[in-house]
């Protein structure tokens, strides 16, 4: 009976972490972000509703980063998704200050997208400034 209560506490912590991750992501990405129903050996991550991304959430004291990241990668492949993300807790941290781990290639991809967006905004801003000067505003 003691083992069952440990498993229940552990499962409850995991569910809490998944719920926090979903709430945090849904604030920006919208209501389509939701907890995915556990599918055992056919699991495709803990969070649904982010196209092309599998999110695995781990809320535990003993973070086995390599094993957990591998789980996210396998689940991404299984689900036909491009980007594995591992969201995990940081002791005594506010929700927004917890961690997300990705492989370097994923980080590079998202940084490239970010820099492309910064360049587009800068270009639009410069074009607007030229238009204002051109029309004597």
PDB file of C-alpha atoms in Angstrom:
ATOM      1  CA  UNK A   1       0.000   0.000   0.000  1.00  0.00           C
ATOM      2  CA  UNK A   2       2.921   2.352   0.654  1.00  0.00           C
ATOM      3  CA  UNK A   3       4.129   1.991  -2.948  1.00  0.00           C
ATOM      4  CA  UNK A   4       0.717   2.941  -4.333  1.00  0.00           C
ATOM      5  CA  UNK A   5       0.674   6.207  -2.397  1.00  0.00           C
ATOM      6  CA  UNK A   6       4.172   7.080  -3.680  1.00  0.00           C
ATOM      7  CA  UNK A   7       3.049   6.399  -7.253  1.00  0.00           C
ATOM      8  CA  UNK A   8      -0.118   8.437  -6.700  1.00  0.00           C
ATOM      9  CA  UNK A   9       1.888  11.379  -5.315  1.00  0.00           C
ATOM     10  CA  UNK A  10       4.346  11.117  -8.179  1.00  0.00           C
ATOM     11  CA  UNK A  11       1.539  10.966 -10.739  1.00  0.00           C
ATOM     12  CA  UNK A  12      -0.189  13.926  -9.087  1.00  0.00           C
ATOM     13  CA  UNK A  13       3.024  15.977  -9.302  1.00  0.00           C
ATOM     14  CA  UNK A  14       3.364  15.048 -12.973  1.00  0.00           C
ATOM     15  CA  UNK A  15      -0.234  16.037 -13.689  1.00  0.00           C
ATOM     16  CA  UNK A  16       0.305  19.341 -11.870  1.00  0.00           C
ATOM     17  CA  UNK A  17       3.395  20.039 -13.978  1.00  0.00           C
ATOM     18  CA  UNK A  18       1.543  19.203 -17.194  1.00  0.00           C
ATOM     19  CA  UNK A  19      -1.335  21.496 -16.215  1.00  0.00           C
ATOM     20  CA  UNK A  20       1.068  24.351 -15.406  1.00  0.00           C
ATOM     21  CA  UNK A  21       2.862  23.877 -18.737  1.00  0.00           C
ATOM     22  CA  UNK A  22      -0.427  23.886 -20.659  1.00  0.00           C
ATOM     23  CA  UNK A  23      -1.710  27.009 -18.863  1.00  0.00           C
ATOM     24  CA  UNK A  24       1.590  28.803 -19.446  1.00  0.00           C
ATOM     25  CA  UNK A  25       1.739  27.951 -23.158  1.00  0.00           C
ATOM     26  CA  UNK A  26      -1.982  28.579 -23.767  1.00  0.00           C
ATOM     27  CA  UNK A  27      -1.615  32.172 -22.511  1.00  0.00           C
ATOM     28  CA  UNK A  28       0.366  32.950 -25.674  1.00  0.00           C
ATOM     29  CA  UNK A  29      -0.572  30.221 -28.138  1.00  0.00           C
ATOM     30  CA  UNK A  30      -4.304  30.034 -27.472  1.00  0.00           C
ATOM     31  CA  UNK A  31      -6.945  27.636 -26.219  1.00  0.00           C
ATOM     32  CA  UNK A  32      -6.035  24.839 -28.661  1.00  0.00           C
ATOM     33  CA  UNK A  33      -3.116  23.978 -26.336  1.00  0.00           C
ATOM     34  CA  UNK A  34      -4.240  21.192 -24.018  1.00  0.00           C
ATOM     35  CA  UNK A  35      -3.058  18.186 -22.049  1.00  0.00           C
ATOM     36  CA  UNK A  36      -2.743  15.133 -24.213  1.00  0.00           C
ATOM     37  CA  UNK A  37      -4.357  11.923 -22.981  1.00  0.00           C
ATOM     38  CA  UNK A  38      -1.683   9.408 -21.974  1.00  0.00           C
ATOM     39  CA  UNK A  39      -1.270   6.696 -24.584  1.00  0.00           C
ATOM     40  CA  UNK A  40       1.325   4.469 -22.887  1.00  0.00           C
ATOM     41  CA  UNK A  41       3.740   2.948 -25.413  1.00  0.00           C
ATOM     42  CA  UNK A  42       2.148   5.063 -28.181  1.00  0.00           C
ATOM     43  CA  UNK A  43       2.511   8.348 -26.303  1.00  0.00           C
ATOM     44  CA  UNK A  44       3.099  11.473 -28.405  1.00  0.00           C
ATOM     45  CA  UNK A  45       4.004  13.949 -25.660  1.00  0.00           C
ATOM     46  CA  UNK A  46       2.111  15.554 -22.813  1.00  0.00           C
ATOM     47  CA  UNK A  47       0.874  18.707 -24.566  1.00  0.00           C
ATOM     48  CA  UNK A  48      -1.273  18.846 -27.704  1.00  0.00           C
ATOM     49  CA  UNK A  49      -2.196  21.747 -29.967  1.00  0.00           C
ATOM     50  CA  UNK A  50       1.202  23.076 -31.043  1.00  0.00           C
ATOM     51  CA  UNK A  51       1.690  22.062 -34.663  1.00  0.00           C
ATOM     52  CA  UNK A  52       4.986  20.308 -35.324  1.00  0.00           C
ATOM     53  CA  UNK A  53       6.099  20.375 -31.678  1.00  0.00           C
ATOM     54  CA  UNK A  54       5.999  17.602 -29.105  1.00  0.00           C
ATOM     55  CA  UNK A  55       6.201  18.769 -25.497  1.00  0.00           C
ATOM     56  CA  UNK A  56       7.181  16.289 -22.807  1.00  0.00           C
ATOM     57  CA  UNK A  57       6.723  17.557 -19.232  1.00  0.00           C
ATOM     58  CA  UNK A  58       8.698  16.200 -16.274  1.00  0.00           C
ATOM     59  CA  UNK A  59       7.981  17.424 -12.768  1.00  0.00           C
ATOM     60  CA  UNK A  60      10.292  15.505 -10.496  1.00  0.00           C
ATOM     61  CA  UNK A  61      13.187  15.810  -8.058  1.00  0.00           C
ATOM     62  CA  UNK A  62      15.454  13.439  -9.981  1.00  0.00           C
ATOM     63  CA  UNK A  63      15.777  14.944 -13.445  1.00  0.00           C
ATOM     64  CA  UNK A  64      17.278  12.420 -15.825  1.00  0.00           C
ATOM     65  CA  UNK A  65      17.830  14.935 -18.598  1.00  0.00           C
ATOM     66  CA  UNK A  66      19.291  12.551 -21.196  1.00  0.00           C
ATOM     67  CA  UNK A  67      16.619   9.890 -20.755  1.00  0.00           C
ATOM     68  CA  UNK A  68      13.782  12.408 -20.633  1.00  0.00           C
ATOM     69  CA  UNK A  69      15.027  14.270 -23.707  1.00  0.00           C
ATOM     70  CA  UNK A  70      15.332  10.975 -25.562  1.00  0.00           C
ATOM     71  CA  UNK A  71      11.712  10.247 -24.609  1.00  0.00           C
ATOM     72  CA  UNK A  72      10.653  13.588 -26.125  1.00  0.00           C
ATOM     73  CA  UNK A  73      12.623  12.829 -29.305  1.00  0.00           C
ATOM     74  CA  UNK A  74      11.065   9.366 -29.666  1.00  0.00           C
ATOM     75  CA  UNK A  75       7.583  10.778 -29.077  1.00  0.00           C
ATOM     76  CA  UNK A  76       8.218  13.490 -31.675  1.00  0.00           C
ATOM     77  CA  UNK A  77       9.194  10.848 -34.241  1.00  0.00           C
ATOM     78  CA  UNK A  78       6.212   8.687 -33.288  1.00  0.00           C
ATOM     79  CA  UNK A  79       3.858  11.636 -33.731  1.00  0.00           C
ATOM     80  CA  UNK A  80       5.437  12.820 -36.984  1.00  0.00           C
ATOM     81  CA  UNK A  81       6.460  16.083 -35.341  1.00  0.00           C
ATOM     82  CA  UNK A  82       9.582  18.083 -36.036  1.00  0.00           C
ATOM     83  CA  UNK A  83      10.572  19.611 -32.723  1.00  0.00           C
ATOM     84  CA  UNK A  84      11.033  17.843 -29.365  1.00  0.00           C
ATOM     85  CA  UNK A  85      10.800  20.053 -26.268  1.00  0.00           C
ATOM     86  CA  UNK A  86      11.276  18.971 -22.663  1.00  0.00           C
ATOM     87  CA  UNK A  87       9.676  21.255 -20.076  1.00  0.00           C
ATOM     88  CA  UNK A  88      10.839  20.566 -16.537  1.00  0.00           C
ATOM     89  CA  UNK A  89      10.609  22.031 -13.105  1.00  0.00           C
ATOM     90  CA  UNK A  90      13.066  24.171 -11.227  1.00  0.00           C
ATOM     91  CA  UNK A  91      12.746  23.920  -7.467  1.00  0.00           C
ATOM     92  CA  UNK A  92      11.061  26.844  -5.764  1.00  0.00           C
ATOM     93  CA  UNK A  93      10.590  28.692  -9.072  1.00  0.00           C
ATOM     94  CA  UNK A  94       7.643  30.612 -10.427  1.00  0.00           C
ATOM     95  CA  UNK A  95       5.994  28.882 -13.367  1.00  0.00           C
ATOM     96  CA  UNK A  96       7.603  31.204 -15.932  1.00  0.00           C
ATOM     97  CA  UNK A  97      11.060  30.532 -14.475  1.00  0.00           C
ATOM     98  CA  UNK A  98      11.005  26.769 -14.965  1.00  0.00           C
ATOM     99  CA  UNK A  99      13.098  25.276 -17.743  1.00  0.00           C
ATOM    100  CA  UNK A 100      12.640  24.034 -21.282  1.00  0.00           C
ATOM    101  CA  UNK A 101      15.346  21.932 -22.900  1.00  0.00           C
ATOM    102  CA  UNK A 102      15.775  21.425 -26.630  1.00  0.00           C
ATOM    103  CA  UNK A 103      18.527  19.975 -28.802  1.00  0.00           C
ATOM    104  CA  UNK A 104      20.929  22.564 -30.194  1.00  0.00           C
ATOM    105  CA  UNK A 105      19.559  22.189 -33.724  1.00  0.00           C
ATOM    106  CA  UNK A 106      16.089  23.164 -32.473  1.00  0.00           C
ATOM    107  CA  UNK A 107      17.477  26.202 -30.677  1.00  0.00           C
ATOM    108  CA  UNK A 108      19.358  27.246 -33.820  1.00  0.00           C
ATOM    109  CA  UNK A 109      16.206  26.851 -35.921  1.00  0.00           C
ATOM    110  CA  UNK A 110      14.106  29.042 -33.594  1.00  0.00           C
ATOM    111  CA  UNK A 111      16.851  31.645 -33.234  1.00  0.00           C
ATOM    112  CA  UNK A 112      17.040  31.851 -37.041  1.00  0.00           C
ATOM    113  CA  UNK A 113      13.258  32.428 -37.174  1.00  0.00           C
ATOM    114  CA  UNK A 114      13.573  35.099 -34.503  1.00  0.00           C
ATOM    115  CA  UNK A 115      16.414  36.896 -36.293  1.00  0.00           C
ATOM    116  CA  UNK A 116      14.498  36.768 -39.592  1.00  0.00           C
ATOM    117  CA  UNK A 117      11.506  38.380 -37.864  1.00  0.00           C
ATOM    118  CA  UNK A 118      13.713  41.073 -36.308  1.00  0.00           C
ATOM    119  CA  UNK A 119      15.152  41.847 -39.769  1.00  0.00           C
ATOM    120  CA  UNK A 120      11.626  42.042 -41.291  1.00  0.00           C
ATOM    121  CA  UNK A 121      10.492  44.448 -38.576  1.00  0.00           C
ATOM    122  CA  UNK A 122      13.586  46.588 -39.003  1.00  0.00           C
ATOM    123  CA  UNK A 123      13.047  46.673 -42.770  1.00  0.00           C
ATOM    124  CA  UNK A 124       9.366  47.665 -42.343  1.00  0.00           C
ATOM    125  CA  UNK A 125      10.364  50.363 -39.872  1.00  0.00           C
ATOM    126  CA  UNK A 126      13.007  51.766 -42.228  1.00  0.00           C
ATOM    127  CA  UNK A 127      10.546  51.669 -45.141  1.00  0.00           C
ATOM    128  CA  UNK A 128       7.970  53.538 -43.059  1.00  0.00           C
ATOM    129  CA  UNK A 129      10.542  56.178 -42.106  1.00  0.00           C
ATOM    130  CA  UNK A 130      11.486  56.630 -45.776  1.00  0.00           C
ATOM    131  CA  UNK A 131       7.824  56.937 -46.761  1.00  0.00           C
ATOM    132  CA  UNK A 132       7.246  59.599 -44.100  1.00  0.00           C
ATOM    133  CA  UNK A 133      10.273  61.609 -45.307  1.00  0.00           C
ATOM    134  CA  UNK A 134       9.301  61.125 -48.967  1.00  0.00           C
ATOM    135  CA  UNK A 135       5.815  62.494 -48.451  1.00  0.00           C
ATOM    136  CA  UNK A 136       6.944  65.400 -46.271  1.00  0.00           C
ATOM    137  CA  UNK A 137       5.024  64.356 -43.184  1.00  0.00           C
TER     138      UNK A 137
END
